[in-house]
Amino acid sequence: MTPILYIIIPCYNEEKVLPLTSSLFLEKLDELIQKDIISSQSRILFVNDGSKDKTWDIICSLAMQNEKYTGISQSRNRGHQNAVLAGLMEAKNHCDITISIDCDGQDDINAMNQMIEEYRKGSEIVYGIRSSRTTDTLFKRITAESFYKLLNWMGAEVVFNHADYRLVSSRVLNELANYKEVNIFLRGMIPLVGFKSTGVYYERHERLAGESHYPLKKMLALAFDGITSLSIKPIRMIACLGLFISFMSFLGVIWSVATQLTGKSVAGWASMTSIICFIGGVQMVCLGVLGEYIGKIYLEVKARPRYIISDRTSDKKHDAEIF
Ligand code: UDP
Ligand code: MG
């Protein structure tokens, strides 16, 4: 039997690019249906992430034009990860497989054929991996590649050069639904679920229109979230640093007693001040990292909803039929 596919597309202020890419996604879906690779019940599911422009209106009019387009809207902007999660959770009961992809046309939609092929061969998760980053600016390439290296080094295991373009089966999604954390980093969480997985390589293009919503500040925030949500290595590093500093201080004590006893205790103000400043600085950094984890625990304990869906295109259609 051919699987039902849902393509999950997060959209935040994408009025410029959505009219261009939505038809490309539909062409792809139709092609896959015609080739009998996927079921005709397959859909394109847009997730409006609290956009402030006309994105939601565009999604609603697409849904009116063609039943293969559907959409949900988050009650406010919650970020890319939450938007993808909302889409995946919405889709999981209606389909056999999902493919999440950005709406800006950067990810090569032709890689979907191979992804589904890998699913047919038995993989439940297929990661879309960029084969090169030649279309990125040097700055983006360097920051993004160091991002993956830093994440892995810090203990958050992620697939190198894989963003959020991936096929995930509904079986995996049903298990993912049991991961209740509110600090979500899907790239790190999905490998934790397990199941047979593989990768598919693709070329990443430039954005078709509009601008990136991931400036350096957001990328750093994502990296920091990724590390602190998936690993406690930074806390261990603090403990090691603490031990090292204690050892150095112990040597310092011996040294100061020795200089006192040998009668050479002349004004050591400069060295004293620098040691105090250094230790003060290190302590502040360590407190900051600990605070970050405590903050995360606080958020998890509150267990607030991870996304709130305020509208669905299916409701609108229903309304239109009634009136
Ligand atoms: N996005 C989102 N919520 C946000 C920021 C981005 O849903 O708060 C979506 C955006 O519409 C796009 C995808 O996430 O489909 C990736 O964003 P973008 O292309 O800006 O990031 P980049 O590719 O530059 O890393
Ligand atoms: Mg993009």
Coordinates of C-alpha atoms and ligand atoms in Angstrom, one line a residue:
M1 CA 0.0 0.0 0.0
T2 CA 1.3 3.5 -0.8
P3 CA 2.0 5.6 2.3
I4 CA 0.1 8.8 3.1
L5 CA 2.6 11.7 3.2
Y6 CA 2.2 15.0 5.0
I7 CA 4.7 17.7 4.1
I8 CA 5.1 19.9 7.1
I9 CA 6.1 23.5 6.4
P10 CA 6.7 26.1 9.1
C11 CA 6.2 29.7 7.9
Y12 CA 7.0 32.9 9.7
N13 CA 6.5 36.2 7.9
E14 CA 6.9 34.5 4.5
E15 CA 4.4 36.4 2.3
K16 CA 7.1 37.0 -0.2
V17 CA 8.2 33.4 -0.8
L18 CA 5.1 31.4 0.0
P19 CA 3.3 32.2 -3.3
L20 CA 6.4 31.0 -5.2
T21 CA 7.2 27.8 -3.3
S22 CA 3.6 26.6 -2.5
S23 CA 3.1 25.7 -6.1
L24 CA 6.4 23.9 -6.2
F25 CA 5.4 21.8 -3.2
L26 CA 2.1 21.0 -4.9
E27 CA 3.8 20.0 -8.1
K28 CA 6.1 17.6 -6.2
L29 CA 3.1 16.1 -4.3
D30 CA 1.2 15.6 -7.5
E31 CA 4.2 14.0 -9.2
L32 CA 4.7 11.6 -6.3
I33 CA 1.0 10.7 -6.3
Q34 CA 1.0 10.2 -10.1
K35 CA 4.0 7.9 -9.9
D36 CA 2.1 5.9 -7.3
I37 CA 4.8 6.5 -4.7
I38 CA 2.5 8.1 -2.2
S39 CA -1.3 7.9 -1.6
S40 CA -3.7 10.5 -3.0
Q41 CA -4.7 11.4 0.5
S42 CA -1.3 13.0 1.0
R43 CA -1.3 16.7 2.0
I44 CA 0.8 19.8 2.4
L45 CA 0.5 21.2 5.9
F46 CA 1.6 24.7 6.5
V47 CA 2.2 25.9 10.1
N48 CA 1.8 29.6 10.5
D49 CA 4.1 30.6 13.3
G50 CA 2.3 33.7 14.5
S51 CA 3.3 35.7 11.4
K52 CA 2.6 39.4 11.4
D53 CA 2.2 39.7 7.6
K54 CA -0.2 38.1 5.2
T55 CA 1.2 34.6 5.5
W56 CA -1.9 33.2 7.2
D57 CA -4.2 34.8 4.6
I58 CA -2.2 33.2 1.8
I59 CA -2.4 29.8 3.5
C60 CA -6.1 30.1 3.9
S61 CA -6.7 31.1 0.3
L62 CA -4.4 28.2 -0.9
A63 CA -6.5 25.8 1.2
M64 CA -9.7 27.2 -0.4
Q65 CA -8.2 26.6 -3.9
N66 CA -7.0 23.1 -3.5
E67 CA -7.8 20.5 -0.9
K68 CA -4.3 19.2 -0.9
Y69 CA -3.2 22.3 1.0
T70 CA -4.1 22.5 4.7
G71 CA -2.8 24.8 7.4
I72 CA -2.7 25.4 11.1
S73 CA -1.9 28.6 12.9
Q74 CA 0.0 29.0 16.2
S75 CA -1.5 31.5 18.5
R76 CA 1.7 33.5 18.5
N77 CA 5.3 33.3 17.3
R78 CA 7.0 30.4 19.2
G79 CA 10.0 29.8 16.9
H80 CA 10.8 27.3 14.2
Q81 CA 11.2 24.2 16.4
N82 CA 7.8 24.6 18.1
A83 CA 6.2 25.3 14.7
V84 CA 7.6 22.1 13.3
L85 CA 6.6 20.1 16.4
A86 CA 3.0 21.5 16.2
G87 CA 2.8 20.4 12.5
L88 CA 4.2 16.9 13.2
M89 CA 1.8 16.3 16.1
E90 CA -1.1 17.6 14.0
A91 CA -0.2 15.3 11.2
K92 CA 0.8 12.1 13.0
N93 CA -2.7 10.6 13.2
H94 CA -3.6 11.3 9.6
C95 CA -0.5 9.9 7.8
D96 CA 2.1 7.2 7.6
I97 CA 5.1 9.5 7.0
T98 CA 5.9 13.2 7.3
I99 CA 8.6 15.3 5.7
S100 CA 9.4 18.6 7.4
I101 CA 11.0 21.3 5.1
D102 CA 11.5 25.0 5.2
C103 CA 9.2 27.1 3.1
D104 CA 11.8 29.2 1.5
G105 CA 12.8 26.8 -1.3
Q106 CA 16.4 26.4 0.1
D107 CA 16.0 22.6 0.6
D108 CA 15.9 20.6 -2.6
I109 CA 12.4 19.1 -2.9
N110 CA 13.7 16.4 -5.3
A111 CA 15.4 14.7 -2.4
M112 CA 12.0 13.7 -1.2
N113 CA 11.8 10.9 -3.8
Q114 CA 15.0 9.3 -2.4
M115 CA 13.8 9.9 1.2
I116 CA 10.6 7.9 0.5
E117 CA 12.6 5.3 -1.3
E118 CA 14.7 4.8 1.9
Y119 CA 11.5 4.6 3.9
R120 CA 10.3 1.8 1.7
K121 CA 13.6 0.0 2.2
G122 CA 12.9 0.1 6.0
S123 CA 14.1 3.3 7.5
E124 CA 11.7 5.1 9.9
I125 CA 13.8 8.3 9.9
V126 CA 15.6 9.7 6.9
Y127 CA 17.8 12.8 7.5
G128 CA 18.3 15.3 4.7
I129 CA 22.0 16.2 4.8
R130 CA 23.5 19.1 2.9
S131 CA 26.3 17.9 0.6
S132 CA 27.9 21.3 0.5
R133 CA 27.4 24.8 1.7
T134 CA 28.6 26.7 -1.3
T135 CA 25.5 28.8 -1.6
D136 CA 26.0 30.1 2.0
T137 CA 28.0 33.1 2.8
L138 CA 31.4 32.4 4.3
F139 CA 30.2 33.7 7.6
K140 CA 27.1 31.5 7.7
R141 CA 29.1 28.5 6.7
I142 CA 31.7 29.0 9.4
T143 CA 29.2 29.7 12.1
A144 CA 26.9 26.9 11.1
E145 CA 29.7 24.3 10.9
S146 CA 31.1 25.3 14.2
F147 CA 27.6 25.0 15.6
Y148 CA 27.5 21.3 14.8
K149 CA 31.0 20.7 16.1
L150 CA 30.3 22.6 19.3
L151 CA 27.1 20.6 19.8
N152 CA 28.7 17.3 19.4
W153 CA 31.7 18.2 21.5
M154 CA 29.3 19.3 24.3
G155 CA 27.5 16.0 24.2
A156 CA 24.4 16.8 22.2
E157 CA 24.6 14.3 19.4
V158 CA 23.3 15.7 16.1
V159 CA 23.7 14.6 12.5
F160 CA 26.4 16.8 10.9
N161 CA 24.9 19.3 8.4
H162 CA 21.4 18.1 8.9
A163 CA 18.9 20.9 9.6
D164 CA 15.2 20.2 9.9
Y165 CA 14.6 18.6 6.5
R166 CA 13.8 15.0 7.3
L167 CA 11.3 12.2 6.8
V168 CA 9.9 10.8 10.0
S169 CA 7.3 8.0 10.1
S170 CA 4.2 8.3 12.3
R171 CA 5.4 5.4 14.3
V172 CA 8.4 7.5 15.4
L173 CA 6.2 10.5 16.0
N174 CA 3.9 8.5 18.3
E175 CA 7.0 7.8 20.4
L176 CA 8.3 11.4 20.1
A177 CA 4.9 12.5 21.6
N178 CA 6.0 11.0 24.9
Y179 CA 8.9 13.3 25.1
K180 CA 7.2 16.0 27.1
E181 CA 10.0 18.6 27.4
V182 CA 9.2 22.2 26.6
N183 CA 12.7 23.1 25.6
I184 CA 12.7 21.4 22.3
F185 CA 15.5 20.8 19.9
L186 CA 14.2 18.3 17.3
R187 CA 17.6 17.6 15.7
G188 CA 18.8 16.2 19.0
M189 CA 15.6 14.6 20.1
I190 CA 14.7 12.6 17.1
P191 CA 17.9 10.6 17.1
L192 CA 17.1 9.8 20.8
V193 CA 13.9 8.1 19.8
G194 CA 15.9 5.6 17.9
F195 CA 14.5 3.3 15.2
K196 CA 16.3 2.5 11.9
S197 CA 17.6 5.7 10.3
T198 CA 19.6 6.8 7.3
G199 CA 20.6 10.0 5.5
V200 CA 20.1 11.4 2.0
Y201 CA 22.4 14.1 0.6
Y202 CA 21.1 17.2 -1.2
E203 CA 22.3 20.6 -2.4
R204 CA 21.0 23.6 -0.5
H205 CA 20.0 26.6 -2.6
E206 CA 19.6 30.3 -1.9
R207 CA 16.3 31.5 -0.5
L208 CA 13.9 32.2 -3.4
A209 CA 12.7 35.4 -1.8
G210 CA 12.5 37.1 1.6
E211 CA 15.1 37.2 4.3
S212 CA 16.5 34.7 6.8
H213 CA 15.0 34.7 10.3
Y214 CA 18.1 33.2 11.8
P215 CA 20.5 36.0 12.5
L216 CA 23.6 35.2 14.6
K217 CA 21.7 36.0 17.8
K218 CA 19.0 33.4 17.1
M219 CA 21.6 30.8 16.0
L220 CA 23.6 31.3 19.2
A221 CA 20.3 30.9 21.2
L222 CA 19.5 27.7 19.3
A223 CA 23.1 26.3 19.9
F224 CA 22.8 27.1 23.6
D225 CA 19.4 25.6 23.8
G226 CA 20.6 22.5 22.0
I227 CA 23.5 22.0 24.3
T228 CA 21.6 22.7 27.6
S229 CA 18.5 20.7 26.6
L230 CA 20.4 17.6 25.6
S231 CA 23.5 17.4 27.7
I232 CA 24.8 18.0 31.2
K233 CA 28.4 18.1 30.0
P234 CA 28.8 21.9 30.8
I235 CA 27.9 21.2 34.4
R236 CA 30.5 18.5 34.5
M237 CA 33.0 20.9 33.0
I238 CA 32.2 23.4 35.7
A239 CA 32.9 20.7 38.3
C240 CA 36.3 19.9 36.7
L241 CA 37.1 23.6 36.5
G242 CA 36.2 23.9 40.1
L243 CA 38.6 21.1 41.0
F244 CA 41.4 22.6 38.9
I245 CA 40.9 26.0 40.5
S246 CA 40.9 24.5 44.0
F247 CA 44.1 22.7 43.2
M248 CA 45.7 26.0 42.0
S249 CA 44.4 27.8 45.1
F250 CA 46.0 25.1 47.3
L251 CA 49.3 25.7 45.6
G252 CA 48.8 29.4 46.1
V253 CA 48.3 28.9 49.8
I254 CA 51.5 26.8 50.1
W255 CA 53.3 29.5 48.1
S256 CA 52.0 32.3 50.3
V257 CA 52.9 30.5 53.5
A258 CA 56.4 29.7 52.1
T259 CA 57.0 33.4 51.2
Q260 CA 55.7 34.4 54.6
L261 CA 58.1 32.0 56.4
T262 CA 61.1 33.0 54.3
G263 CA 60.3 36.6 55.2
K264 CA 59.8 37.7 51.6
S265 CA 56.2 38.8 52.1
V266 CA 56.5 42.1 50.4
A267 CA 53.4 43.8 49.0
G268 CA 51.8 41.2 46.7
W269 CA 48.9 43.4 45.9
A270 CA 48.9 43.0 42.1
S271 CA 49.0 39.2 42.1
M272 CA 46.4 39.1 44.9
T273 CA 44.0 41.3 43.0
S274 CA 44.4 39.4 39.7
I275 CA 43.8 36.1 41.4
I276 CA 40.6 37.5 43.1
C277 CA 39.4 38.9 39.8
F278 CA 40.1 35.7 37.9
I279 CA 38.3 33.5 40.4
G280 CA 35.4 36.0 40.6
G281 CA 35.0 35.9 36.9
V282 CA 35.1 32.1 36.7
Q283 CA 32.6 31.8 39.4
M284 CA 30.2 34.2 37.7
V285 CA 30.4 32.2 34.4
C286 CA 29.8 29.0 36.3
L287 CA 26.9 30.5 38.2
G288 CA 25.5 31.6 34.8
V289 CA 25.6 28.1 33.3
L290 CA 24.1 26.6 36.4
G291 CA 21.4 29.3 36.3
E292 CA 20.6 28.3 32.8
Y293 CA 19.9 24.7 33.8
I294 CA 17.9 25.8 36.8
G295 CA 15.9 28.1 34.5
K296 CA 15.3 25.1 32.2
I297 CA 14.1 23.0 35.1
Y298 CA 11.8 25.8 36.1
L299 CA 10.2 25.9 32.7
E300 CA 9.9 22.1 32.5
V301 CA 8.3 21.9 35.9
K302 CA 5.7 24.4 34.9
A303 CA 4.9 22.1 31.9
R304 CA 3.2 24.8 29.9
P305 CA 1.8 23.8 26.5
R306 CA 4.5 23.7 23.8
Y307 CA 2.3 25.1 21.2
I308 CA -1.3 26.4 20.9
I309 CA -3.1 26.1 17.7
S310 CA -5.5 29.0 17.3
D311 CA -6.9 28.3 13.8
R312 CA -7.1 25.6 11.2
T313 CA -7.9 25.9 7.5
S314 CA -10.2 22.9 7.9
D315 CA -12.3 24.9 10.4
K316 CA -12.5 27.8 8.0
K317 CA -13.7 25.6 5.1
H318 CA -16.3 24.1 7.4
D319 CA -17.5 27.6 8.3
A320 CA -17.7 28.5 4.6
E321 CA -19.8 25.4 3.9
I322 CA -22.3 26.3 6.7
F323 CA -22.7 29.9 5.7
Ligands
UDP1 N1 10.5 30.0 10.9 C1 9.4 29.9 11.8 N2 9.4 30.6 13.0 C2 10.4 31.5 13.3 C3 11.5 31.6 12.4 C4 11.5 30.8 11.2 O1 8.5 29.1 11.6 O2 10.4 32.1 14.4 C5 10.5 29.2 9.7 C6 10.7 30.0 8.4 O3 9.5 30.5 7.9 C7 11.3 29.0 7.5 C8 12.1 28.1 8.4 O4 11.6 28.4 9.7 O5 10.4 28.2 6.8 C9 13.6 28.5 8.4 O6 13.8 29.8 8.6 P1 14.9 30.7 7.8 O7 14.8 30.3 6.4 O8 14.6 32.1 8.2 O9 16.3 30.2 8.4 P2 17.7 29.9 7.7 O10 17.3 29.0 6.5 O11 18.2 31.2 7.2 O12 18.5 29.2 8.7
MG2 MG 16.0 29.3 5.1

